[in-house]
Amino acid sequence: MAGKPRRFWHEASHQILAGGSAGLVEICLMHPLDVVKTRLFGFYKGILPPILAETPKRAVKFFTFEQYKKLLGNVSLSPALTFAVAGLGSGLTEAVVVNPFEVVKVSLQANRDAFTEQPSTFAKARQIIQANGLGLHGINKGLSATLGRHGVFNMVYFGFYFNVKNIIPVNKDPTMEFLRKFGIGLVSGTIASIVNIPFDVAKSRIQGPQPVPGKIKYKTCFKTMATVYKEEGFLALYKGLVPKIMRLGPGGAVMLLVYEYASQWLQENW
């Protein structure tokens, strides 16, 4: 019995390290896309906060995916459905973990043009909690939209990648095999971005500044989507799709590849 906990923590450490490595490499490679629109130099200026935020978030993403996948092995689901459901569970768990940080980030961004000195992340979080509490009007505002955003994305992202990867034959040539996985990962990240962006738009409206100060217009996820569609049209639900695909298409492929190769290396050497 003592071997089971030891084996669990051994596997968990591999998954967390590989997932964190995937997030770290993805940020380092894709961060310039976030600044290239405004700066030609200093592509890596401001990279430390995203690294500190995204590395543990990606570790949670991949670790929980593997745990849900293992758990679902005891249920009579097809392998294809197992990947998608494990991805959904991973996304929902990730959303619960990251939503408070998203609320603080959006709040700080909303006030970044103010002439007054900006509070720190921890000071802003404490300010939100003191004013509105820990619930859905406070530090967990917009949780339903964040659940939708991460749940849908991970369901499609993991479900598509692992199912298609199992269908397309493995290539014996290492370079072609790398390109096979990268291509599938690229399509996975692209499709997941297209499917989940209405939740992203709803999340931004709920957590961001309201049109009329003091009056909450955007409250729940699906009501917000309906309001945006009614007042601004269908395309408004896909605002920002192109830059999102540019980031999460190749970025999604990079994460999956780094995770797989890092996992393989850790299993062989540690």
PDB file of C-alpha atoms in Angstrom:
ATOM      1  CA  MET A   1       0.000   0.000   0.000  1.00  0.00           C
ATOM      2  CA  ALA A   2       2.896   2.361   0.751  1.00  0.00           C
ATOM      3  CA  GLY A   3       3.979   2.109  -2.881  1.00  0.00           C
ATOM      4  CA  LYS A   4       0.718   3.574  -4.227  1.00  0.00           C
ATOM      5  CA  PRO A   5       1.028   7.038  -2.624  1.00  0.00           C
ATOM      6  CA  ARG A   6       4.682   7.148  -3.610  1.00  0.00           C
ATOM      7  CA  ARG A   7       3.832   6.229  -7.199  1.00  0.00           C
ATOM      8  CA  PHE A   8       1.025   8.818  -7.270  1.00  0.00           C
ATOM      9  CA  TRP A   9       3.298  11.640  -6.118  1.00  0.00           C
ATOM     10  CA  HIS A  10       6.005  10.511  -8.503  1.00  0.00           C
ATOM     11  CA  GLU A  11       3.597  10.667 -11.456  1.00  0.00           C
ATOM     12  CA  ALA A  12       2.030  13.892 -10.184  1.00  0.00           C
ATOM     13  CA  SER A  13       5.429  15.583  -9.949  1.00  0.00           C
ATOM     14  CA  HIS A  14       6.133  14.596 -13.577  1.00  0.00           C
ATOM     15  CA  GLN A  15       2.789  16.000 -14.713  1.00  0.00           C
ATOM     16  CA  ILE A  16       3.171  19.253 -12.760  1.00  0.00           C
ATOM     17  CA  LEU A  17       6.758  19.818 -13.912  1.00  0.00           C
ATOM     18  CA  ALA A  18       5.941  18.992 -17.532  1.00  0.00           C
ATOM     19  CA  GLY A  19       2.822  21.175 -17.452  1.00  0.00           C
ATOM     20  CA  GLY A  20       4.693  24.066 -15.865  1.00  0.00           C
ATOM     21  CA  SER A  21       7.465  23.689 -18.445  1.00  0.00           C
ATOM     22  CA  ALA A  22       4.870  23.796 -21.216  1.00  0.00           C
ATOM     23  CA  GLY A  23       3.485  27.068 -19.864  1.00  0.00           C
ATOM     24  CA  LEU A  24       6.946  28.571 -19.409  1.00  0.00           C
ATOM     25  CA  VAL A  25       8.107  27.764 -22.951  1.00  0.00           C
ATOM     26  CA  GLU A  26       4.804  28.912 -24.458  1.00  0.00           C
ATOM     27  CA  ILE A  27       5.039  32.287 -22.706  1.00  0.00           C
ATOM     28  CA  CYS A  28       8.672  32.777 -23.735  1.00  0.00           C
ATOM     29  CA  LEU A  29       7.917  32.002 -27.394  1.00  0.00           C
ATOM     30  CA  MET A  30       4.530  33.712 -27.735  1.00  0.00           C
ATOM     31  CA  HIS A  31       4.917  36.765 -25.460  1.00  0.00           C
ATOM     32  CA  PRO A  32       6.379  38.904 -28.281  1.00  0.00           C
ATOM     33  CA  LEU A  33       3.020  38.648 -30.091  1.00  0.00           C
ATOM     34  CA  ASP A  34       1.461  40.554 -27.208  1.00  0.00           C
ATOM     35  CA  VAL A  35       3.858  43.479 -27.591  1.00  0.00           C
ATOM     36  CA  VAL A  36       4.731  43.520 -31.300  1.00  0.00           C
ATOM     37  CA  LYS A  37       1.677  45.677 -32.018  1.00  0.00           C
ATOM     38  CA  THR A  38       3.025  48.521 -29.888  1.00  0.00           C
ATOM     39  CA  ARG A  39       6.802  48.028 -29.680  1.00  0.00           C
ATOM     40  CA  LEU A  40       9.490  46.960 -32.129  1.00  0.00           C
ATOM     41  CA  PHE A  41      12.094  46.535 -29.402  1.00  0.00           C
ATOM     42  CA  GLY A  42      11.984  45.095 -25.939  1.00  0.00           C
ATOM     43  CA  PHE A  43       9.828  42.126 -26.945  1.00  0.00           C
ATOM     44  CA  TYR A  44      10.386  40.518 -23.562  1.00  0.00           C
ATOM     45  CA  LYS A  45       9.637  43.590 -21.479  1.00  0.00           C
ATOM     46  CA  GLY A  46       7.026  42.719 -18.865  1.00  0.00           C
ATOM     47  CA  ILE A  47       7.400  38.960 -19.356  1.00  0.00           C
ATOM     48  CA  LEU A  48       7.932  38.112 -15.660  1.00  0.00           C
ATOM     49  CA  PRO A  49       4.280  38.600 -14.501  1.00  0.00           C
ATOM     50  CA  PRO A  50       2.892  36.335 -17.284  1.00  0.00           C
ATOM     51  CA  ILE A  51       5.504  33.688 -16.438  1.00  0.00           C
ATOM     52  CA  LEU A  52       4.587  33.788 -12.740  1.00  0.00           C
ATOM     53  CA  ALA A  53       0.885  33.556 -13.601  1.00  0.00           C
ATOM     54  CA  GLU A  54       0.844  31.141 -16.531  1.00  0.00           C
ATOM     55  CA  THR A  55       3.415  28.565 -15.409  1.00  0.00           C
ATOM     56  CA  PRO A  56       1.390  27.313 -12.393  1.00  0.00           C
ATOM     57  CA  LYS A  57      -1.860  27.684 -14.369  1.00  0.00           C
ATOM     58  CA  ARG A  58      -0.573  25.374 -17.101  1.00  0.00           C
ATOM     59  CA  ALA A  59       0.694  22.958 -14.466  1.00  0.00           C
ATOM     60  CA  VAL A  60      -2.858  22.806 -13.065  1.00  0.00           C
ATOM     61  CA  LYS A  61      -4.274  22.335 -16.579  1.00  0.00           C
ATOM     62  CA  PHE A  62      -2.170  19.305 -17.485  1.00  0.00           C
ATOM     63  CA  PHE A  63      -2.046  17.753 -14.011  1.00  0.00           C
ATOM     64  CA  THR A  64      -5.843  17.812 -13.600  1.00  0.00           C
ATOM     65  CA  PHE A  65      -6.337  16.526 -17.159  1.00  0.00           C
ATOM     66  CA  GLU A  66      -4.190  13.487 -16.395  1.00  0.00           C
ATOM     67  CA  GLN A  67      -5.975  12.899 -13.080  1.00  0.00           C
ATOM     68  CA  TYR A  68      -9.463  13.118 -14.609  1.00  0.00           C
ATOM     69  CA  LYS A  69      -8.356  10.865 -17.454  1.00  0.00           C
ATOM     70  CA  LYS A  70      -7.093   8.304 -14.944  1.00  0.00           C
ATOM     71  CA  LEU A  71     -10.309   8.590 -12.911  1.00  0.00           C
ATOM     72  CA  LEU A  72     -12.457   8.118 -16.005  1.00  0.00           C
ATOM     73  CA  GLY A  73     -10.565   4.907 -16.756  1.00  0.00           C
ATOM     74  CA  ASN A  74     -12.828   3.294 -14.148  1.00  0.00           C
ATOM     75  CA  VAL A  75     -15.953   4.396 -16.042  1.00  0.00           C
ATOM     76  CA  SER A  76     -17.319   2.708 -19.142  1.00  0.00           C
ATOM     77  CA  LEU A  77     -16.580   5.572 -21.544  1.00  0.00           C
ATOM     78  CA  SER A  78     -15.046   5.264 -24.984  1.00  0.00           C
ATOM     79  CA  PRO A  79     -11.422   6.457 -25.198  1.00  0.00           C
ATOM     80  CA  ALA A  80     -12.517   9.282 -27.501  1.00  0.00           C
ATOM     81  CA  LEU A  81     -15.082  10.574 -25.016  1.00  0.00           C
ATOM     82  CA  THR A  82     -12.682  10.113 -22.103  1.00  0.00           C
ATOM     83  CA  PHE A  83     -10.263  12.675 -23.548  1.00  0.00           C
ATOM     84  CA  ALA A  84     -13.025  15.247 -24.035  1.00  0.00           C
ATOM     85  CA  VAL A  85     -14.610  14.742 -20.596  1.00  0.00           C
ATOM     86  CA  ALA A  86     -11.205  14.814 -18.885  1.00  0.00           C
ATOM     87  CA  GLY A  87     -10.492  18.043 -20.746  1.00  0.00           C
ATOM     88  CA  LEU A  88     -13.807  19.498 -19.582  1.00  0.00           C
ATOM     89  CA  GLY A  89     -13.045  18.576 -15.961  1.00  0.00           C
ATOM     90  CA  SER A  90      -9.566  20.039 -16.291  1.00  0.00           C
ATOM     91  CA  GLY A  91     -10.966  23.302 -17.645  1.00  0.00           C
ATOM     92  CA  LEU A  92     -13.577  23.631 -14.922  1.00  0.00           C
ATOM     93  CA  THR A  93     -10.970  23.030 -12.215  1.00  0.00           C
ATOM     94  CA  GLU A  94      -8.567  25.469 -13.835  1.00  0.00           C
ATOM     95  CA  ALA A  95     -11.344  28.094 -13.999  1.00  0.00           C
ATOM     96  CA  VAL A  96     -12.059  27.876 -10.258  1.00  0.00           C
ATOM     97  CA  VAL A  97      -8.344  28.354  -9.533  1.00  0.00           C
ATOM     98  CA  VAL A  98      -7.674  31.246 -11.929  1.00  0.00           C
ATOM     99  CA  ASN A  99     -10.923  33.257 -11.754  1.00  0.00           C
ATOM    100  CA  PRO A 100      -9.957  35.370  -8.696  1.00  0.00           C
ATOM    101  CA  PHE A 101      -6.691  36.286 -10.414  1.00  0.00           C
ATOM    102  CA  GLU A 102      -8.619  37.200 -13.572  1.00  0.00           C
ATOM    103  CA  VAL A 103     -10.931  39.500 -11.590  1.00  0.00           C
ATOM    104  CA  VAL A 104      -7.948  41.298 -10.086  1.00  0.00           C
ATOM    105  CA  LYS A 105      -6.150  41.530 -13.444  1.00  0.00           C
ATOM    106  CA  VAL A 106      -9.177  42.965 -15.258  1.00  0.00           C
ATOM    107  CA  SER A 107      -9.760  45.452 -12.444  1.00  0.00           C
ATOM    108  CA  LEU A 108      -6.151  46.646 -12.590  1.00  0.00           C
ATOM    109  CA  GLN A 109      -6.265  46.927 -16.381  1.00  0.00           C
ATOM    110  CA  ALA A 110      -9.473  48.944 -16.228  1.00  0.00           C
ATOM    111  CA  ASN A 111      -7.734  51.587 -14.091  1.00  0.00           C
ATOM    112  CA  ARG A 112      -4.300  51.557 -15.701  1.00  0.00           C
ATOM    113  CA  ASP A 113      -4.800  54.931 -17.398  1.00  0.00           C
ATOM    114  CA  ALA A 114      -5.666  56.672 -14.148  1.00  0.00           C
ATOM    115  CA  PHE A 115      -3.243  59.335 -12.940  1.00  0.00           C
ATOM    116  CA  THR A 116      -3.295  57.989  -9.415  1.00  0.00           C
ATOM    117  CA  GLU A 117      -0.736  55.432  -8.293  1.00  0.00           C
ATOM    118  CA  GLN A 118      -1.813  51.892  -9.089  1.00  0.00           C
ATOM    119  CA  PRO A 119      -2.174  49.421  -6.179  1.00  0.00           C
ATOM    120  CA  SER A 120      -0.319  46.135  -6.158  1.00  0.00           C
ATOM    121  CA  THR A 121      -2.035  42.905  -7.138  1.00  0.00           C
ATOM    122  CA  PHE A 122      -2.452  41.851  -3.503  1.00  0.00           C
ATOM    123  CA  ALA A 123      -3.689  45.281  -2.476  1.00  0.00           C
ATOM    124  CA  LYS A 124      -6.273  45.261  -5.282  1.00  0.00           C
ATOM    125  CA  ALA A 125      -7.433  41.746  -4.299  1.00  0.00           C
ATOM    126  CA  ARG A 126      -7.842  42.829  -0.682  1.00  0.00           C
ATOM    127  CA  GLN A 127      -9.729  45.937  -1.840  1.00  0.00           C
ATOM    128  CA  ILE A 128     -12.166  43.846  -3.932  1.00  0.00           C
ATOM    129  CA  ILE A 129     -12.775  41.383  -1.087  1.00  0.00           C
ATOM    130  CA  GLN A 130     -13.357  44.152   1.460  1.00  0.00           C
ATOM    131  CA  ALA A 131     -15.795  45.953  -0.858  1.00  0.00           C
ATOM    132  CA  ASN A 132     -17.724  43.007  -2.328  1.00  0.00           C
ATOM    133  CA  GLY A 133     -16.686  39.815  -0.537  1.00  0.00           C
ATOM    134  CA  LEU A 134     -15.595  36.399  -1.763  1.00  0.00           C
ATOM    135  CA  GLY A 135     -18.738  35.595  -3.765  1.00  0.00           C
ATOM    136  CA  LEU A 136     -19.960  36.124  -7.310  1.00  0.00           C
ATOM    137  CA  HIS A 137     -20.194  39.885  -6.836  1.00  0.00           C
ATOM    138  CA  GLY A 138     -16.667  40.120  -5.477  1.00  0.00           C
ATOM    139  CA  ILE A 139     -13.454  38.209  -6.042  1.00  0.00           C
ATOM    140  CA  ASN A 140     -15.310  35.453  -7.939  1.00  0.00           C
ATOM    141  CA  LYS A 141     -17.275  37.755 -10.242  1.00  0.00           C
ATOM    142  CA  GLY A 142     -17.802  36.229 -13.673  1.00  0.00           C
ATOM    143  CA  LEU A 143     -17.114  32.668 -12.495  1.00  0.00           C
ATOM    144  CA  SER A 144     -19.803  31.155 -14.747  1.00  0.00           C
ATOM    145  CA  ALA A 145     -18.222  32.733 -17.840  1.00  0.00           C
ATOM    146  CA  THR A 146     -14.739  31.648 -16.757  1.00  0.00           C
ATOM    147  CA  LEU A 147     -16.018  28.098 -16.226  1.00  0.00           C
ATOM    148  CA  GLY A 148     -17.434  28.158 -19.744  1.00  0.00           C
ATOM    149  CA  ARG A 149     -14.300  29.676 -21.238  1.00  0.00           C
ATOM    150  CA  HIS A 150     -11.861  27.167 -19.734  1.00  0.00           C
ATOM    151  CA  GLY A 151     -14.196  24.163 -19.727  1.00  0.00           C
ATOM    152  CA  VAL A 152     -15.116  24.434 -23.408  1.00  0.00           C
ATOM    153  CA  PHE A 153     -11.571  25.293 -24.477  1.00  0.00           C
ATOM    154  CA  ASN A 154      -9.935  22.347 -22.695  1.00  0.00           C
ATOM    155  CA  MET A 155     -12.671  19.939 -23.775  1.00  0.00           C
ATOM    156  CA  VAL A 156     -12.066  20.738 -27.454  1.00  0.00           C
ATOM    157  CA  TYR A 157      -8.310  21.255 -27.074  1.00  0.00           C
ATOM    158  CA  PHE A 158      -7.505  17.941 -25.402  1.00  0.00           C
ATOM    159  CA  GLY A 159     -10.343  16.002 -27.001  1.00  0.00           C
ATOM    160  CA  PHE A 160      -9.414  16.945 -30.559  1.00  0.00           C
ATOM    161  CA  TYR A 161      -5.656  16.611 -30.111  1.00  0.00           C
ATOM    162  CA  PHE A 162      -5.490  13.166 -28.544  1.00  0.00           C
ATOM    163  CA  ASN A 163      -8.286  11.687 -30.667  1.00  0.00           C
ATOM    164  CA  VAL A 164      -6.857  12.917 -33.966  1.00  0.00           C
ATOM    165  CA  LYS A 165      -3.320  12.016 -32.909  1.00  0.00           C
ATOM    166  CA  ASN A 166      -4.488   8.437 -32.344  1.00  0.00           C
ATOM    167  CA  ILE A 167      -6.085   8.340 -35.813  1.00  0.00           C
ATOM    168  CA  ILE A 168      -3.213   9.742 -37.899  1.00  0.00           C
ATOM    169  CA  PRO A 169      -0.387   7.176 -38.080  1.00  0.00           C
ATOM    170  CA  VAL A 170       2.874   7.827 -36.254  1.00  0.00           C
ATOM    171  CA  ASN A 171       5.731   8.847 -38.546  1.00  0.00           C
ATOM    172  CA  LYS A 172       9.072   7.110 -38.037  1.00  0.00           C
ATOM    173  CA  ASP A 173      10.976  10.207 -39.111  1.00  0.00           C
ATOM    174  CA  PRO A 174      11.485  12.394 -35.977  1.00  0.00           C
ATOM    175  CA  THR A 175      11.075  15.653 -37.890  1.00  0.00           C
ATOM    176  CA  MET A 176       7.881  14.532 -39.615  1.00  0.00           C
ATOM    177  CA  GLU A 177       6.550  13.178 -36.314  1.00  0.00           C
ATOM    178  CA  PHE A 178       7.230  16.550 -34.694  1.00  0.00           C
ATOM    179  CA  LEU A 179       5.386  18.293 -37.539  1.00  0.00           C
ATOM    180  CA  ARG A 180       2.497  15.804 -37.275  1.00  0.00           C
ATOM    181  CA  LYS A 181       2.019  16.615 -33.591  1.00  0.00           C
ATOM    182  CA  PHE A 182       2.543  20.345 -34.106  1.00  0.00           C
ATOM    183  CA  GLY A 183      -0.041  20.434 -36.902  1.00  0.00           C
ATOM    184  CA  ILE A 184      -2.649  18.622 -34.815  1.00  0.00           C
ATOM    185  CA  GLY A 185      -1.901  20.870 -31.830  1.00  0.00           C
ATOM    186  CA  LEU A 186      -2.205  23.979 -34.009  1.00  0.00           C
ATOM    187  CA  VAL A 187      -5.628  22.929 -35.259  1.00  0.00           C
ATOM    188  CA  SER A 188      -6.665  21.960 -31.714  1.00  0.00           C
ATOM    189  CA  GLY A 189      -5.801  25.391 -30.315  1.00  0.00           C
ATOM    190  CA  THR A 190      -7.459  27.145 -33.256  1.00  0.00           C
ATOM    191  CA  ILE A 191     -10.757  25.242 -33.051  1.00  0.00           C
ATOM    192  CA  ALA A 192     -10.873  25.550 -29.266  1.00  0.00           C
ATOM    193  CA  SER A 193     -10.372  29.329 -29.572  1.00  0.00           C
ATOM    194  CA  ILE A 194     -13.197  29.643 -32.098  1.00  0.00           C
ATOM    195  CA  VAL A 195     -15.576  27.621 -29.946  1.00  0.00           C
ATOM    196  CA  ASN A 196     -14.851  29.317 -26.636  1.00  0.00           C
ATOM    197  CA  ILE A 197     -14.484  32.989 -27.574  1.00  0.00           C
ATOM    198  CA  PRO A 198     -18.154  33.918 -26.856  1.00  0.00           C
ATOM    199  CA  PHE A 199     -17.486  32.879 -23.243  1.00  0.00           C
ATOM    200  CA  ASP A 200     -14.351  35.020 -23.296  1.00  0.00           C
ATOM    201  CA  VAL A 201     -16.349  38.031 -24.507  1.00  0.00           C
ATOM    202  CA  ALA A 202     -18.974  37.449 -21.806  1.00  0.00           C
ATOM    203  CA  LYS A 203     -16.270  37.162 -19.145  1.00  0.00           C
ATOM    204  CA  SER A 204     -14.706  40.460 -20.215  1.00  0.00           C
ATOM    205  CA  ARG A 205     -18.064  42.246 -20.109  1.00  0.00           C
ATOM    206  CA  ILE A 206     -18.975  40.873 -16.674  1.00  0.00           C
ATOM    207  CA  GLN A 207     -15.600  41.439 -15.014  1.00  0.00           C
ATOM    208  CA  GLY A 208     -14.768  44.708 -16.777  1.00  0.00           C
ATOM    209  CA  PRO A 209     -16.191  48.219 -16.262  1.00  0.00           C
ATOM    210  CA  GLN A 210     -19.955  48.456 -16.815  1.00  0.00           C
ATOM    211  CA  PRO A 211     -21.288  50.886 -19.479  1.00  0.00           C
ATOM    212  CA  VAL A 212     -23.075  52.997 -16.854  1.00  0.00           C
ATOM    213  CA  PRO A 213     -21.085  53.469 -13.606  1.00  0.00           C
ATOM    214  CA  GLY A 214     -22.968  52.152 -10.596  1.00  0.00           C
ATOM    215  CA  LYS A 215     -25.380  50.062 -12.690  1.00  0.00           C
ATOM    216  CA  ILE A 216     -24.584  46.411 -13.394  1.00  0.00           C
ATOM    217  CA  LYS A 217     -25.651  45.561 -16.940  1.00  0.00           C
ATOM    218  CA  TYR A 218     -23.753  42.315 -17.491  1.00  0.00           C
ATOM    219  CA  LYS A 219     -24.439  39.757 -14.748  1.00  0.00           C
ATOM    220  CA  THR A 220     -24.518  36.126 -15.897  1.00  0.00           C
ATOM    221  CA  CYS A 221     -22.757  34.344 -18.728  1.00  0.00           C
ATOM    222  CA  PHE A 222     -25.580  33.400 -21.087  1.00  0.00           C
ATOM    223  CA  LYS A 223     -27.617  36.528 -20.420  1.00  0.00           C
ATOM    224  CA  THR A 224     -24.556  38.587 -21.296  1.00  0.00           C
ATOM    225  CA  MET A 225     -24.117  36.647 -24.552  1.00  0.00           C
ATOM    226  CA  ALA A 226     -27.780  37.221 -25.386  1.00  0.00           C
ATOM    227  CA  THR A 227     -27.492  40.950 -24.647  1.00  0.00           C
ATOM    228  CA  VAL A 228     -24.359  41.338 -26.778  1.00  0.00           C
ATOM    229  CA  TYR A 229     -25.974  39.423 -29.642  1.00  0.00           C
ATOM    230  CA  LYS A 230     -29.192  41.457 -29.442  1.00  0.00           C
ATOM    231  CA  GLU A 231     -27.552  44.880 -29.183  1.00  0.00           C
ATOM    232  CA  GLU A 232     -24.354  44.444 -31.218  1.00  0.00           C
ATOM    233  CA  GLY A 233     -24.902  41.464 -33.502  1.00  0.00           C
ATOM    234  CA  PHE A 234     -23.428  38.005 -33.903  1.00  0.00           C
ATOM    235  CA  LEU A 235     -19.911  39.165 -34.815  1.00  0.00           C
ATOM    236  CA  ALA A 236     -19.578  41.012 -31.513  1.00  0.00           C
ATOM    237  CA  LEU A 237     -19.395  37.604 -29.805  1.00  0.00           C
ATOM    238  CA  TYR A 238     -16.258  36.900 -31.851  1.00  0.00           C
ATOM    239  CA  LYS A 239     -14.493  40.197 -31.242  1.00  0.00           C
ATOM    240  CA  GLY A 240     -10.753  39.652 -30.901  1.00  0.00           C
ATOM    241  CA  LEU A 241     -10.824  36.217 -32.559  1.00  0.00           C
ATOM    242  CA  VAL A 242      -7.892  36.792 -34.931  1.00  0.00           C
ATOM    243  CA  PRO A 243      -5.309  37.825 -32.306  1.00  0.00           C
ATOM    244  CA  LYS A 244      -6.575  35.061 -30.046  1.00  0.00           C
ATOM    245  CA  ILE A 245      -6.034  32.440 -32.776  1.00  0.00           C
ATOM    246  CA  MET A 246      -2.605  33.901 -33.525  1.00  0.00           C
ATOM    247  CA  ARG A 247      -1.679  33.372 -29.887  1.00  0.00           C
ATOM    248  CA  LEU A 248      -3.488  30.166 -28.906  1.00  0.00           C
ATOM    249  CA  GLY A 249      -3.168  28.309 -32.219  1.00  0.00           C
ATOM    250  CA  PRO A 250       0.622  27.985 -32.284  1.00  0.00           C
ATOM    251  CA  GLY A 251       0.795  28.497 -28.511  1.00  0.00           C
ATOM    252  CA  GLY A 252      -1.511  25.546 -27.963  1.00  0.00           C
ATOM    253  CA  ALA A 253       0.643  23.387 -30.219  1.00  0.00           C
ATOM    254  CA  VAL A 254       3.809  24.439 -28.361  1.00  0.00           C
ATOM    255  CA  MET A 255       2.289  23.569 -24.978  1.00  0.00           C
ATOM    256  CA  LEU A 256       1.192  20.101 -26.039  1.00  0.00           C
ATOM    257  CA  LEU A 257       4.538  19.291 -27.631  1.00  0.00           C
ATOM    258  CA  VAL A 258       6.588  20.568 -24.694  1.00  0.00           C
ATOM    259  CA  TYR A 259       4.335  18.691 -22.280  1.00  0.00           C
ATOM    260  CA  GLU A 260       4.690  15.405 -24.176  1.00  0.00           C
ATOM    261  CA  TYR A 261       8.450  15.645 -24.685  1.00  0.00           C
ATOM    262  CA  ALA A 262       9.045  16.849 -21.111  1.00  0.00           C
ATOM    263  CA  SER A 263       6.895  14.014 -19.744  1.00  0.00           C
ATOM    264  CA  GLN A 264       8.810  11.480 -21.818  1.00  0.00           C
ATOM    265  CA  TRP A 265      12.164  12.861 -20.650  1.00  0.00           C
ATOM    266  CA  LEU A 266      11.100  12.854 -16.987  1.00  0.00           C
ATOM    267  CA  GLN A 267       9.837   9.261 -17.210  1.00  0.00           C
ATOM    268  CA  GLU A 268      13.110   8.111 -18.765  1.00  0.00           C
ATOM    269  CA  ASN A 269      15.472  10.073 -16.510  1.00  0.00           C
ATOM    270  CA  TRP A 270      13.699  10.594 -13.199  1.00  0.00           C
TER     271      TRP A 270
END
